[in-house]
Structure formats: C-alpha cells, structure tokens
Amino acid sequence: HNDLNLVRSLEPDRTHIPQAEAQGLDASDLYVTGQNQMLNRTVLAVPIYTGGRLESQMHRQRHLFQASQCQLETRRQATILEAKRQYLSWLLAERSQEVAVRNQEQARQLESDTCARFQTGAATGYDLMQGQLAVAQAADRLKVAETARESERLKLARLLHQPLEQAMRPLDRLGSRNLLAGEPVLDEDPQQLAAQALQQRPELEQLRHTIESSLDDEGVARSGKLPQLIVNLNYDLIGNTLKLRGGFALIASLYVPIFDGGMAEARGHEAQLHRLQLKHQEMAQAEEIVKQVMQAHWSLEEAESRWRVADSALRRTQEALRIAHKRYDVGAGTTLELVTQTAALERADYSLAQADYQRMQSRAQLRWAVGAP
C-alpha cells in the first residue's frame, strides 16, 4: 500500500545545489520545489479467526478442482469411444473393399468361362451378356468401396490429428480374435452393470464434488454473520525526500457484523437452492446412466443374435454357390444362376461384415456406459 502526498506551496523555496562538472557536460543544478511528503506502508495481515470463511473457500476450490478432473475424464472417455467407432468404421470399409475385390475376381472368372463356352456353342449370347454385366457391376461396386474406404481413412486421420496425406494400414481385421479380445464381453446382468456404472461414471462423481462445493458456499455465507479477528504487522516509511523515518506497528482488528441487510441469509438461501438443483441433476443423471446401460446391453444382445444369423446365412450361401458351380460345370446350370448365387454370396459377406461391426460397436458402447476402463 503506497500513499504519496505532494504538497506545493504558492511561493516555492528554490535551493541551489552545485553538482560536480564532468568533461563535456554542463553544470547540473538540483532544485527542490515545495515539500514532498511520502507514506509507504507495508502490511502483513494474519487472519486469526474468520468464522470458517477461509476453510470453506479452500475446501470449495479443492472440490471444484476434483470436479474439473472428473469432467476431463468424461471428455477423455467420450474421445476414446469416438475414436473406436471411427476405427471400426474404417475396418468395415476395408472389409467391404475385400468383398468387392473378391466379387470382381469371381465375375471375371465367370465371364472368361462363359466366353469359352460361348465359342464352343455351349452358352448363348444371353449368357455372355450376363457375364459381362456381372463384371461391370462388380467394377462399379469396387469403386464405391474404395471411395468409402478413403473417406473413412480421412475421417480417422482428422480425428487422430494425423496428416491427411499420410498412408495408414490397419493392424486388425474386422471380426478377428485379437479385435474381439480388445473389447471383452461384460458377463454381469444388467442390474449389476447399472450398479457398477453408478459407481464408476465420472459424470456422477463430478456432480457429487460440485454438490460438496455448494455446501462450502453455504459455509462462506454463514461466515458473513460471524466475527473476524485479524492481526496486522505494519511497517510505515514516512517523511520527505530529504528525511525519511520508519517504524513497525502491531495492530489487532476485531470485526463484529451488526447488520448486513440480510445479505448473509440471502447468500445462504441461494447456496441451498443451488445444492437442491444439483441434487435433482444428480438423480436425473443417474437415471440417464441406468438407461444407457440397459440400452447398450440390449443392443449387444441384438448384435450378437444378428451376427449368428449372418454367419449361418453366409455358410448356407457358400454351399449354394458351390452347388451352382457344379451344376454349371456339368452343363445343368446357367450363367444367370451363377451370377445370382454370386450376388447372394456378396450380400451375405456384406451382412456378416456389418454384423461384426455392430457387435464390436455394441461392446464398446456397453463398456463406455458402464464406465469400464
């Protein structure tokens, strides 16, 4: 605390003080005009009793810091889930491209066989046209799959803050054992999973710390009605520019609030209402978490069931295509039959890939809903 007072008289007293002359410099004169009074006070304040205000403020800041840590953990888990989803979308696009490449190879082989049979008279022009159409359709689907794969790669690179032009190669294959092992199934029933989520989700922990900070706000409000004792150690430096004096002073101050117009009670009531609002938010958040766990569990059961159906359908379609090839080789089948069965196998491959994607995504969603690491 600096308090500088300058008092100037109407007719200043001019005092001439000669200074030493230096080579190349003119004589220097110092004029003191009027009277300069200065007060420099340094204060060390030690609160002895504040009615719990300082303790409540320190506890409040600690709870707010812990709440911010929980908020950071919430954002971290959401980012991890988003990255998993995008990675699975990229793996699905890779799998779709593999199916399109395999379908194109089969279409070209069918066209080659049909051309050979057409030259020998064993196939008609309609059969040849069907083979050529199958090749064109396979090339179109492959182009679409390549575009989708590149689009998913760019989305993943942007999410991971990687250079967009950098080449990326997946280390996993959709539906592989290593990928499934990375997202183990939670075997507990939905009620147990919901109970775990209520203990592990950082959103609830954040609200609990915020509620604790509101209790500290009530303590700060109550301290406004209590007396405070503060001890000050002052050092005063006083005088003018030619003569300064200093000294220490120890002062004890007792503040007793008599009437504040109801401010302390109003602040306490506001803190109580805020705490009740946070309590309602905690209850609503708990209900939302339980709902998310239940929905994720049901989605996982549905995804597992669809995967079993898709896997069984793929095996049956493969067997049907094998029989169609045998019929075609002995001359009992047609090119249209082979094209139809090949297209059915392609659809079954796509369905199984989609089922693998849904199963992995449902597992990741359930682990996020429970708050599992």
mmCIF file of C-alpha atoms in Angstrom:
data_model
loop_
_atom_site.group_PDB
_atom_site.id
_atom_site.type_symbol
_atom_site.label_atom_id
_atom_site.label_comp_id
_atom_site.label_asym_id
_atom_site.label_seq_id
_atom_site.Cartn_x
_atom_site.Cartn_y
_atom_site.Cartn_z
ATOM 1 C CA HIS A 1 0.000 0.000 0.000
ATOM 2 C CA ASN A 2 1.613 3.254 -1.195
ATOM 3 C CA ASP A 3 0.186 6.669 -0.237
ATOM 4 C CA LEU A 4 2.089 9.568 -1.880
ATOM 5 C CA ASN A 5 1.061 13.134 -0.933
ATOM 6 C CA LEU A 6 2.643 16.100 -2.721
ATOM 7 C CA VAL A 7 2.142 19.498 -1.119
ATOM 8 C CA ARG A 8 3.295 22.512 -3.081
ATOM 9 C CA SER A 9 3.427 25.997 -1.578
ATOM 10 C CA LEU A 10 2.372 29.058 -3.509
ATOM 11 C CA GLU A 11 5.895 30.515 -3.446
ATOM 12 C CA PRO A 12 8.340 27.584 -3.678
ATOM 13 C CA ASP A 13 11.682 27.782 -1.906
ATOM 14 C CA ARG A 14 14.360 27.349 -4.535
ATOM 15 C CA THR A 15 17.568 25.745 -3.246
ATOM 16 C CA HIS A 16 20.652 25.604 -5.444
ATOM 17 C CA ILE A 17 22.886 22.564 -5.042
ATOM 18 C CA PRO A 18 26.004 22.628 -7.212
ATOM 19 C CA GLN A 19 26.997 19.348 -8.772
ATOM 20 C CA ALA A 20 30.406 18.166 -9.982
ATOM 21 C CA GLU A 21 31.215 19.002 -13.549
ATOM 22 C CA ALA A 22 32.190 16.222 -15.898
ATOM 23 C CA GLN A 23 34.159 16.579 -19.082
ATOM 24 C CA GLY A 24 31.903 17.566 -21.950
ATOM 25 C CA LEU A 25 28.904 18.147 -19.671
ATOM 26 C CA ASP A 26 27.425 21.371 -18.433
ATOM 27 C CA ALA A 27 26.931 22.118 -14.759
ATOM 28 C CA SER A 28 23.878 20.386 -13.282
ATOM 29 C CA ASP A 29 21.578 22.024 -10.733
ATOM 30 C CA LEU A 30 19.017 20.309 -8.493
ATOM 31 C CA TYR A 31 16.002 22.322 -7.391
ATOM 32 C CA VAL A 32 13.722 21.072 -4.618
ATOM 33 C CA THR A 33 10.316 22.656 -5.081
ATOM 34 C CA GLY A 34 7.989 22.739 -2.133
ATOM 35 C CA GLN A 35 7.616 19.942 0.447
ATOM 36 C CA ASN A 36 7.320 16.261 -0.580
ATOM 37 C CA GLN A 37 5.563 14.097 1.979
ATOM 38 C CA MET A 38 5.529 10.290 1.432
ATOM 39 C CA LEU A 39 3.904 7.455 3.320
ATOM 40 C CA ASN A 40 4.885 3.916 2.308
ATOM 41 C CA ARG A 41 3.086 1.244 4.303
ATOM 42 C CA THR A 42 3.815 -2.488 4.066
ATOM 43 C CA VAL A 43 1.216 -4.691 5.739
ATOM 44 C CA LEU A 44 1.353 -8.357 6.749
ATOM 45 C CA ALA A 45 -2.184 -9.476 7.634
ATOM 46 C CA VAL A 46 -2.639 -12.728 9.584
ATOM 47 C CA PRO A 47 -6.263 -13.934 9.903
ATOM 48 C CA ILE A 48 -6.722 -15.494 13.334
ATOM 49 C CA TYR A 49 -10.431 -16.263 13.053
ATOM 50 C CA THR A 50 -12.661 -15.725 10.012
ATOM 51 C CA GLY A 51 -15.781 -17.621 11.021
ATOM 52 C CA GLY A 52 -14.786 -20.542 8.764
ATOM 53 C CA ARG A 53 -14.671 -18.428 5.605
ATOM 54 C CA LEU A 54 -11.092 -19.297 4.598
ATOM 55 C CA GLU A 55 -11.539 -23.004 5.349
ATOM 56 C CA SER A 56 -14.760 -23.132 3.333
ATOM 57 C CA GLN A 57 -13.151 -21.331 0.402
ATOM 58 C CA MET A 58 -10.177 -23.714 0.378
ATOM 59 C CA HIS A 59 -12.454 -26.765 0.524
ATOM 60 C CA ARG A 60 -14.636 -25.293 -2.215
ATOM 61 C CA GLN A 61 -11.694 -24.804 -4.552
ATOM 62 C CA ARG A 62 -10.482 -28.332 -3.841
ATOM 63 C CA HIS A 63 -13.887 -29.810 -4.715
ATOM 64 C CA LEU A 64 -14.119 -27.673 -7.855
ATOM 65 C CA PHE A 65 -10.691 -28.904 -8.919
ATOM 66 C CA GLN A 66 -11.760 -32.522 -8.418
ATOM 67 C CA ALA A 67 -14.947 -31.809 -10.379
ATOM 68 C CA SER A 68 -12.871 -30.415 -13.245
ATOM 69 C CA GLN A 69 -10.738 -33.583 -13.164
ATOM 70 C CA CYS A 70 -13.901 -35.677 -13.478
ATOM 71 C CA GLN A 71 -15.034 -33.507 -16.381
ATOM 72 C CA LEU A 72 -11.683 -34.119 -18.063
ATOM 73 C CA GLU A 73 -12.103 -37.869 -17.537
ATOM 74 C CA THR A 74 -15.594 -37.695 -19.054
ATOM 75 C CA ARG A 75 -14.222 -35.984 -22.132
ATOM 76 C CA ARG A 76 -11.372 -38.491 -22.358
ATOM 77 C CA GLN A 77 -13.746 -41.475 -22.308
ATOM 78 C CA ALA A 78 -16.003 -39.849 -24.903
ATOM 79 C CA THR A 79 -13.000 -39.213 -27.156
ATOM 80 C CA ILE A 80 -11.861 -42.832 -26.811
ATOM 81 C CA LEU A 81 -15.342 -44.079 -27.741
ATOM 82 C CA GLU A 82 -15.460 -41.769 -30.756
ATOM 83 C CA ALA A 83 -12.039 -42.990 -31.906
ATOM 84 C CA LYS A 84 -13.118 -46.632 -31.510
ATOM 85 C CA ARG A 85 -16.238 -46.040 -33.578
ATOM 86 C CA GLN A 86 -14.303 -44.358 -36.352
ATOM 87 C CA TYR A 87 -11.656 -47.093 -36.336
ATOM 88 C CA LEU A 88 -14.380 -49.735 -36.627
ATOM 89 C CA SER A 89 -15.955 -47.778 -39.498
ATOM 90 C CA TRP A 90 -12.600 -47.815 -41.256
ATOM 91 C CA LEU A 91 -12.258 -51.577 -40.686
ATOM 92 C CA LEU A 92 -15.773 -52.052 -42.082
ATOM 93 C CA ALA A 93 -14.804 -50.101 -45.194
ATOM 94 C CA GLU A 94 -11.665 -52.248 -45.526
ATOM 95 C CA ARG A 95 -13.743 -55.407 -45.210
ATOM 96 C CA SER A 96 -16.242 -54.129 -47.780
ATOM 97 C CA GLN A 97 -13.414 -53.454 -50.200
ATOM 98 C CA GLU A 98 -12.110 -57.007 -49.708
ATOM 99 C CA VAL A 99 -15.564 -58.373 -50.528
ATOM 100 C CA ALA A 100 -15.777 -56.153 -53.621
ATOM 101 C CA VAL A 101 -12.338 -57.286 -54.842
ATOM 102 C CA ARG A 102 -13.237 -60.948 -54.357
ATOM 103 C CA ASN A 103 -16.549 -60.456 -56.154
ATOM 104 C CA GLN A 104 -14.778 -58.775 -59.079
ATOM 105 C CA GLU A 105 -12.369 -61.712 -59.407
ATOM 106 C CA GLN A 106 -15.266 -64.169 -59.411
ATOM 107 C CA ALA A 107 -17.123 -62.084 -62.005
ATOM 108 C CA ARG A 108 -14.089 -62.005 -64.293
ATOM 109 C CA GLN A 109 -13.602 -65.755 -63.959
ATOM 110 C CA LEU A 110 -17.270 -66.310 -64.759
ATOM 111 C CA GLU A 111 -17.014 -64.057 -67.806
ATOM 112 C CA SER A 112 -13.935 -65.958 -69.006
ATOM 113 C CA ASP A 113 -15.673 -69.326 -68.609
ATOM 114 C CA THR A 114 -18.798 -68.029 -70.337
ATOM 115 C CA CYS A 115 -16.750 -66.720 -73.287
ATOM 116 C CA ALA A 116 -15.051 -70.105 -73.665
ATOM 117 C CA ARG A 117 -18.381 -71.904 -73.570
ATOM 118 C CA PHE A 118 -19.893 -69.400 -75.996
ATOM 119 C CA GLN A 119 -17.118 -70.095 -78.503
ATOM 120 C CA THR A 120 -17.807 -73.817 -78.262
ATOM 121 C CA GLY A 121 -21.548 -73.270 -78.561
ATOM 122 C CA ALA A 122 -22.316 -74.448 -75.013
ATOM 123 C CA ALA A 123 -23.523 -70.982 -73.959
ATOM 124 C CA THR A 124 -25.846 -68.482 -75.548
ATOM 125 C CA GLY A 125 -25.371 -64.795 -76.216
ATOM 126 C CA TYR A 126 -27.644 -64.059 -73.288
ATOM 127 C CA ASP A 127 -25.279 -65.970 -71.005
ATOM 128 C CA LEU A 128 -22.343 -63.964 -72.366
ATOM 129 C CA MET A 129 -24.211 -60.716 -71.762
ATOM 130 C CA GLN A 130 -24.942 -61.760 -68.172
ATOM 131 C CA GLY A 131 -21.241 -62.414 -67.556
ATOM 132 C CA GLN A 132 -20.227 -59.042 -68.976
ATOM 133 C CA LEU A 133 -22.892 -57.282 -66.915
ATOM 134 C CA ALA A 134 -21.643 -59.001 -63.762
ATOM 135 C CA VAL A 135 -18.101 -57.702 -64.432
ATOM 136 C CA ALA A 136 -19.356 -54.144 -64.947
ATOM 137 C CA GLN A 137 -21.435 -54.225 -61.778
ATOM 138 C CA ALA A 138 -18.538 -55.660 -59.772
ATOM 139 C CA ALA A 139 -16.215 -52.896 -61.007
ATOM 140 C CA ASP A 140 -18.768 -50.267 -60.003
ATOM 141 C CA ARG A 141 -19.182 -51.718 -56.502
ATOM 142 C CA LEU A 142 -15.405 -51.890 -56.092
ATOM 143 C CA LYS A 143 -15.073 -48.217 -56.970
ATOM 144 C CA VAL A 144 -17.743 -47.319 -54.427
ATOM 145 C CA ALA A 145 -15.988 -49.430 -51.773
ATOM 146 C CA GLU A 146 -12.619 -47.782 -52.472
ATOM 147 C CA THR A 147 -14.165 -44.316 -52.181
ATOM 148 C CA ALA A 148 -15.850 -45.227 -48.895
ATOM 149 C CA ARG A 149 -12.602 -46.655 -47.520
ATOM 150 C CA GLU A 150 -10.666 -43.495 -48.369
ATOM 151 C CA SER A 151 -13.381 -41.333 -46.834
ATOM 152 C CA GLU A 152 -13.278 -43.287 -43.562
ATOM 153 C CA ARG A 153 -9.477 -43.101 -43.528
ATOM 154 C CA LEU A 154 -9.584 -39.320 -43.843
ATOM 155 C CA LYS A 155 -12.123 -39.078 -41.019
ATOM 156 C CA LEU A 156 -9.930 -41.219 -38.775
ATOM 157 C CA ALA A 157 -6.794 -39.236 -39.624
ATOM 158 C CA ARG A 158 -8.582 -35.986 -38.852
ATOM 159 C CA LEU A 159 -9.878 -37.354 -35.547
ATOM 160 C CA LEU A 160 -6.379 -38.505 -34.555
ATOM 161 C CA HIS A 161 -4.820 -35.217 -35.752
ATOM 162 C CA GLN A 162 -2.662 -37.067 -38.272
ATOM 163 C CA PRO A 163 -1.579 -35.713 -41.676
ATOM 164 C CA LEU A 164 -4.333 -36.416 -44.185
ATOM 165 C CA GLU A 165 -1.864 -37.463 -46.859
ATOM 166 C CA GLN A 166 -0.168 -39.996 -44.580
ATOM 167 C CA ALA A 167 -0.826 -43.614 -45.552
ATOM 168 C CA MET A 168 -2.468 -45.759 -42.880
ATOM 169 C CA ARG A 169 -2.660 -49.527 -42.654
ATOM 170 C CA PRO A 170 -4.997 -51.271 -40.195
ATOM 171 C CA LEU A 171 -3.392 -53.661 -37.737
ATOM 172 C CA ASP A 172 -6.642 -55.559 -37.153
ATOM 173 C CA ARG A 173 -9.288 -57.192 -39.254
ATOM 174 C CA LEU A 174 -12.962 -56.775 -38.507
ATOM 175 C CA GLY A 175 -14.157 -59.886 -36.693
ATOM 176 C CA SER A 176 -10.664 -61.152 -35.806
ATOM 177 C CA ARG A 177 -9.917 -62.727 -32.428
ATOM 178 C CA ASN A 178 -7.413 -60.028 -31.496
ATOM 179 C CA LEU A 179 -10.003 -57.332 -32.089
ATOM 180 C CA LEU A 180 -12.624 -59.214 -30.072
ATOM 181 C CA ALA A 181 -10.129 -59.729 -27.242
ATOM 182 C CA GLY A 182 -9.606 -55.965 -27.073
ATOM 183 C CA GLU A 183 -13.288 -55.499 -26.171
ATOM 184 C CA PRO A 184 -14.108 -58.351 -23.773
ATOM 185 C CA VAL A 185 -17.749 -59.047 -23.052
ATOM 186 C CA LEU A 186 -19.109 -57.933 -19.665
ATOM 187 C CA ASP A 187 -20.843 -61.051 -18.339
ATOM 188 C CA GLU A 188 -22.801 -59.414 -15.500
ATOM 189 C CA ASP A 189 -26.562 -58.976 -15.691
ATOM 190 C CA PRO A 190 -27.976 -55.508 -16.497
ATOM 191 C CA GLN A 191 -28.742 -54.685 -12.843
ATOM 192 C CA GLN A 192 -25.156 -55.380 -11.787
ATOM 193 C CA LEU A 193 -23.813 -53.390 -14.724
ATOM 194 C CA ALA A 194 -26.055 -50.466 -13.814
ATOM 195 C CA ALA A 195 -24.811 -50.577 -10.215
ATOM 196 C CA GLN A 196 -21.201 -50.536 -11.454
ATOM 197 C CA ALA A 197 -21.961 -47.604 -13.726
ATOM 198 C CA LEU A 198 -23.390 -45.579 -10.836
ATOM 199 C CA GLN A 199 -20.084 -46.052 -9.029
ATOM 200 C CA GLN A 200 -17.687 -45.621 -11.953
ATOM 201 C CA ARG A 201 -19.121 -42.992 -14.294
ATOM 202 C CA PRO A 202 -17.209 -39.697 -13.902
ATOM 203 C CA GLU A 203 -20.315 -37.612 -14.634
ATOM 204 C CA LEU A 204 -21.850 -38.585 -11.289
ATOM 205 C CA GLU A 205 -18.561 -38.067 -9.485
ATOM 206 C CA GLN A 206 -18.348 -34.591 -10.989
ATOM 207 C CA LEU A 207 -21.830 -33.718 -9.717
ATOM 208 C CA ARG A 208 -21.004 -35.064 -6.253
ATOM 209 C CA HIS A 209 -17.941 -32.830 -5.994
ATOM 210 C CA THR A 210 -19.986 -29.878 -7.237
ATOM 211 C CA ILE A 211 -22.576 -30.568 -4.523
ATOM 212 C CA GLU A 212 -19.794 -30.604 -1.932
ATOM 213 C CA SER A 213 -18.603 -27.238 -3.221
ATOM 214 C CA SER A 214 -22.142 -25.859 -2.798
ATOM 215 C CA LEU A 215 -22.018 -26.927 0.858
ATOM 216 C CA ASP A 216 -18.840 -24.884 1.184
ATOM 217 C CA ASP A 217 -20.693 -21.950 -0.381
ATOM 218 C CA GLU A 218 -23.177 -22.195 2.469
ATOM 219 C CA GLY A 219 -20.269 -22.114 4.923
ATOM 220 C CA VAL A 220 -18.920 -18.966 3.282
ATOM 221 C CA ALA A 221 -22.361 -17.371 3.553
ATOM 222 C CA ARG A 222 -22.660 -18.286 7.259
ATOM 223 C CA SER A 223 -19.243 -16.789 7.987
ATOM 224 C CA GLY A 224 -20.592 -13.378 6.995
ATOM 225 C CA LYS A 225 -22.612 -13.292 10.237
ATOM 226 C CA LEU A 226 -19.680 -14.275 12.495
ATOM 227 C CA PRO A 227 -16.972 -12.021 13.972
ATOM 228 C CA GLN A 228 -13.474 -11.959 12.466
ATOM 229 C CA LEU A 229 -10.128 -11.361 14.175
ATOM 230 C CA ILE A 230 -7.170 -10.201 12.084
ATOM 231 C CA VAL A 231 -3.672 -9.231 13.261
ATOM 232 C CA ASN A 232 -1.738 -6.748 11.085
ATOM 233 C CA LEU A 233 2.001 -6.128 11.224
ATOM 234 C CA ASN A 234 2.659 -2.749 9.567
ATOM 235 C CA TYR A 235 5.891 -1.068 8.560
ATOM 236 C CA ASP A 236 5.492 2.639 7.768
ATOM 237 C CA LEU A 237 8.074 4.722 5.922
ATOM 238 C CA ILE A 238 7.142 8.402 6.227
ATOM 239 C CA GLY A 239 8.753 11.774 5.568
ATOM 240 C CA ASN A 240 10.009 13.898 2.688
ATOM 241 C CA THR A 241 12.732 13.273 0.152
ATOM 242 C CA LEU A 242 15.436 14.649 2.451
ATOM 243 C CA LYS A 243 14.382 12.979 5.670
ATOM 244 C CA LEU A 244 12.604 9.626 5.978
ATOM 245 C CA ARG A 245 11.653 7.710 9.109
ATOM 246 C CA GLY A 246 10.340 4.173 9.521
ATOM 247 C CA GLY A 247 8.788 2.018 12.207
ATOM 248 C CA PHE A 248 6.793 -1.146 12.958
ATOM 249 C CA ALA A 249 3.273 -1.369 14.356
ATOM 250 C CA LEU A 250 1.304 -4.426 15.521
ATOM 251 C CA ILE A 251 -2.464 -3.975 15.273
ATOM 252 C CA ALA A 252 -5.223 -6.441 16.174
ATOM 253 C CA SER A 253 -8.574 -5.829 14.476
ATOM 254 C CA LEU A 254 -11.858 -7.381 15.588
ATOM 255 C CA TYR A 255 -14.768 -7.111 13.147
ATOM 256 C CA VAL A 256 -18.223 -7.797 14.561
ATOM 257 C CA PRO A 257 -21.054 -7.704 11.970
ATOM 258 C CA ILE A 258 -24.083 -5.983 13.436
ATOM 259 C CA PHE A 259 -26.412 -5.665 10.437
ATOM 260 C CA ASP A 260 -25.805 -6.502 6.775
ATOM 261 C CA GLY A 261 -29.294 -6.005 5.421
ATOM 262 C CA GLY A 262 -29.901 -9.774 5.153
ATOM 263 C CA MET A 263 -27.075 -10.379 2.641
ATOM 264 C CA ALA A 264 -25.623 -13.363 4.520
ATOM 265 C CA GLU A 265 -29.007 -15.082 4.824
ATOM 266 C CA ALA A 266 -29.798 -14.411 1.161
ATOM 267 C CA ARG A 267 -26.474 -15.888 0.061
ATOM 268 C CA GLY A 268 -27.006 -18.926 2.257
ATOM 269 C CA HIS A 269 -30.509 -19.437 0.842
ATOM 270 C CA GLU A 270 -29.128 -19.110 -2.700
ATOM 271 C CA ALA A 271 -26.466 -21.743 -1.954
ATOM 272 C CA GLN A 272 -29.122 -24.108 -0.571
ATOM 273 C CA LEU A 273 -31.293 -23.723 -3.671
ATOM 274 C CA HIS A 274 -28.266 -24.348 -5.877
ATOM 275 C CA ARG A 275 -27.468 -27.510 -3.912
ATOM 276 C CA LEU A 276 -31.054 -28.760 -4.328
ATOM 277 C CA GLN A 277 -30.815 -28.098 -8.052
ATOM 278 C CA LEU A 278 -27.588 -30.098 -8.215
ATOM 279 C CA LYS A 279 -29.262 -32.932 -6.294
ATOM 280 C CA HIS A 280 -32.021 -33.103 -8.911
ATOM 281 C CA GLN A 281 -29.380 -33.093 -11.652
ATOM 282 C CA GLU A 282 -27.617 -35.974 -9.908
ATOM 283 C CA MET A 283 -30.834 -38.007 -9.796
ATOM 284 C CA ALA A 284 -31.574 -37.264 -13.461
ATOM 285 C CA GLN A 285 -28.011 -38.166 -14.451
ATOM 286 C CA ALA A 286 -28.220 -41.445 -12.522
ATOM 287 C CA GLU A 287 -31.459 -42.360 -14.323
ATOM 288 C CA GLU A 288 -29.873 -41.475 -17.668
ATOM 289 C CA ILE A 289 -26.840 -43.653 -16.913
ATOM 290 C CA VAL A 290 -29.036 -46.628 -15.985
ATOM 291 C CA LYS A 291 -30.996 -46.146 -19.216
ATOM 292 C CA GLN A 292 -27.780 -46.010 -21.247
ATOM 293 C CA VAL A 293 -26.535 -49.236 -19.653
ATOM 294 C CA MET A 294 -29.816 -51.043 -20.337
ATOM 295 C CA GLN A 295 -29.955 -49.857 -23.938
ATOM 296 C CA ALA A 296 -26.324 -50.801 -24.555
ATOM 297 C CA HIS A 297 -26.899 -54.262 -23.057
ATOM 298 C CA TRP A 298 -29.963 -54.876 -25.216
ATOM 299 C CA SER A 299 -28.149 -53.598 -28.303
ATOM 300 C CA LEU A 300 -25.290 -56.009 -27.628
ATOM 301 C CA GLU A 301 -27.671 -58.957 -27.295
ATOM 302 C CA GLU A 302 -29.358 -57.967 -30.559
ATOM 303 C CA ALA A 303 -25.979 -57.562 -32.302
ATOM 304 C CA GLU A 304 -24.804 -60.979 -31.109
ATOM 305 C CA SER A 305 -28.026 -62.565 -32.394
ATOM 306 C CA ARG A 306 -27.719 -60.833 -35.770
ATOM 307 C CA TRP A 307 -24.111 -61.952 -36.056
ATOM 308 C CA ARG A 308 -25.079 -65.600 -35.521
ATOM 309 C CA VAL A 309 -27.799 -65.306 -38.171
ATOM 310 C CA ALA A 310 -25.424 -63.594 -40.632
ATOM 311 C CA ASP A 311 -22.699 -66.199 -40.062
ATOM 312 C CA SER A 312 -25.150 -69.050 -40.661
ATOM 313 C CA ALA A 313 -26.523 -67.332 -43.779
ATOM 314 C CA LEU A 314 -23.008 -66.924 -45.178
ATOM 315 C CA ARG A 315 -22.252 -70.634 -44.800
ATOM 316 C CA ARG A 316 -25.524 -71.594 -46.492
ATOM 317 C CA THR A 317 -24.867 -69.151 -49.341
ATOM 318 C CA GLN A 318 -21.363 -70.541 -49.840
ATOM 319 C CA GLU A 319 -22.796 -74.038 -50.092
ATOM 320 C CA ALA A 320 -25.435 -72.860 -52.579
ATOM 321 C CA LEU A 321 -22.741 -71.245 -54.745
ATOM 322 C CA ARG A 322 -20.668 -74.437 -54.641
ATOM 323 C CA ILE A 323 -23.655 -76.442 -55.871
ATOM 324 C CA ALA A 324 -24.343 -73.845 -58.584
ATOM 325 C CA HIS A 325 -20.736 -74.164 -59.816
ATOM 326 C CA LYS A 326 -21.072 -77.943 -60.035
ATOM 327 C CA ARG A 327 -24.315 -77.626 -61.980
ATOM 328 C CA TYR A 328 -22.654 -75.097 -64.278
ATOM 329 C CA ASP A 329 -19.619 -77.335 -64.843
ATOM 330 C CA VAL A 330 -21.750 -80.317 -65.886
ATOM 331 C CA GLY A 331 -23.946 -78.139 -68.104
ATOM 332 C CA ALA A 332 -27.053 -78.319 -65.931
ATOM 333 C CA GLY A 333 -26.794 -74.736 -64.689
ATOM 334 C CA THR A 334 -26.819 -71.371 -66.421
ATOM 335 C CA THR A 335 -24.722 -68.242 -66.196
ATOM 336 C CA LEU A 336 -27.667 -66.372 -64.702
ATOM 337 C CA GLU A 337 -27.844 -68.916 -61.887
ATOM 338 C CA LEU A 338 -24.150 -68.424 -61.121
ATOM 339 C CA VAL A 339 -24.475 -64.635 -61.254
ATOM 340 C CA THR A 340 -27.453 -64.790 -58.894
ATOM 341 C CA GLN A 341 -25.668 -67.015 -56.378
ATOM 342 C CA THR A 342 -22.509 -64.892 -56.569
ATOM 343 C CA ALA A 343 -24.525 -61.762 -55.825
ATOM 344 C CA ALA A 344 -26.208 -63.568 -52.921
ATOM 345 C CA LEU A 345 -22.796 -64.512 -51.518
ATOM 346 C CA GLU A 346 -21.640 -60.912 -51.830
ATOM 347 C CA ARG A 347 -24.697 -59.706 -49.916
ATOM 348 C CA ALA A 348 -24.087 -62.340 -47.240
ATOM 349 C CA ASP A 349 -20.460 -61.181 -46.919
ATOM 350 C CA TYR A 350 -21.592 -57.589 -46.517
ATOM 351 C CA SER A 351 -24.200 -58.630 -43.954
ATOM 352 C CA LEU A 352 -21.631 -60.527 -41.894
ATOM 353 C CA ALA A 353 -19.217 -57.590 -42.029
ATOM 354 C CA GLN A 354 -21.988 -55.260 -40.872
ATOM 355 C CA ALA A 355 -22.861 -57.703 -38.085
ATOM 356 C CA ASP A 356 -19.212 -57.799 -36.970
ATOM 357 C CA TYR A 357 -19.163 -54.017 -36.943
ATOM 358 C CA GLN A 358 -22.379 -53.765 -34.912
ATOM 359 C CA ARG A 359 -21.150 -56.368 -32.447
ATOM 360 C CA MET A 360 -17.847 -54.566 -31.810
ATOM 361 C CA GLN A 361 -19.543 -51.185 -31.602
ATOM 362 C CA SER A 362 -22.108 -52.515 -29.117
ATOM 363 C CA ARG A 363 -19.350 -53.923 -26.936
ATOM 364 C CA ALA A 364 -17.524 -50.592 -26.914
ATOM 365 C CA GLN A 365 -20.779 -48.750 -26.190
ATOM 366 C CA LEU A 366 -21.569 -51.014 -23.228
ATOM 367 C CA ARG A 367 -18.102 -50.597 -21.729
ATOM 368 C CA TRP A 368 -18.431 -46.826 -22.058
ATOM 369 C CA ALA A 369 -21.901 -46.871 -20.470
ATOM 370 C CA VAL A 370 -20.600 -48.864 -17.505
ATOM 371 C CA GLY A 371 -17.510 -46.682 -17.184
ATOM 372 C CA ALA A 372 -15.153 -49.636 -17.553
ATOM 373 C CA PRO A 373 -11.537 -48.806 -18.464
#
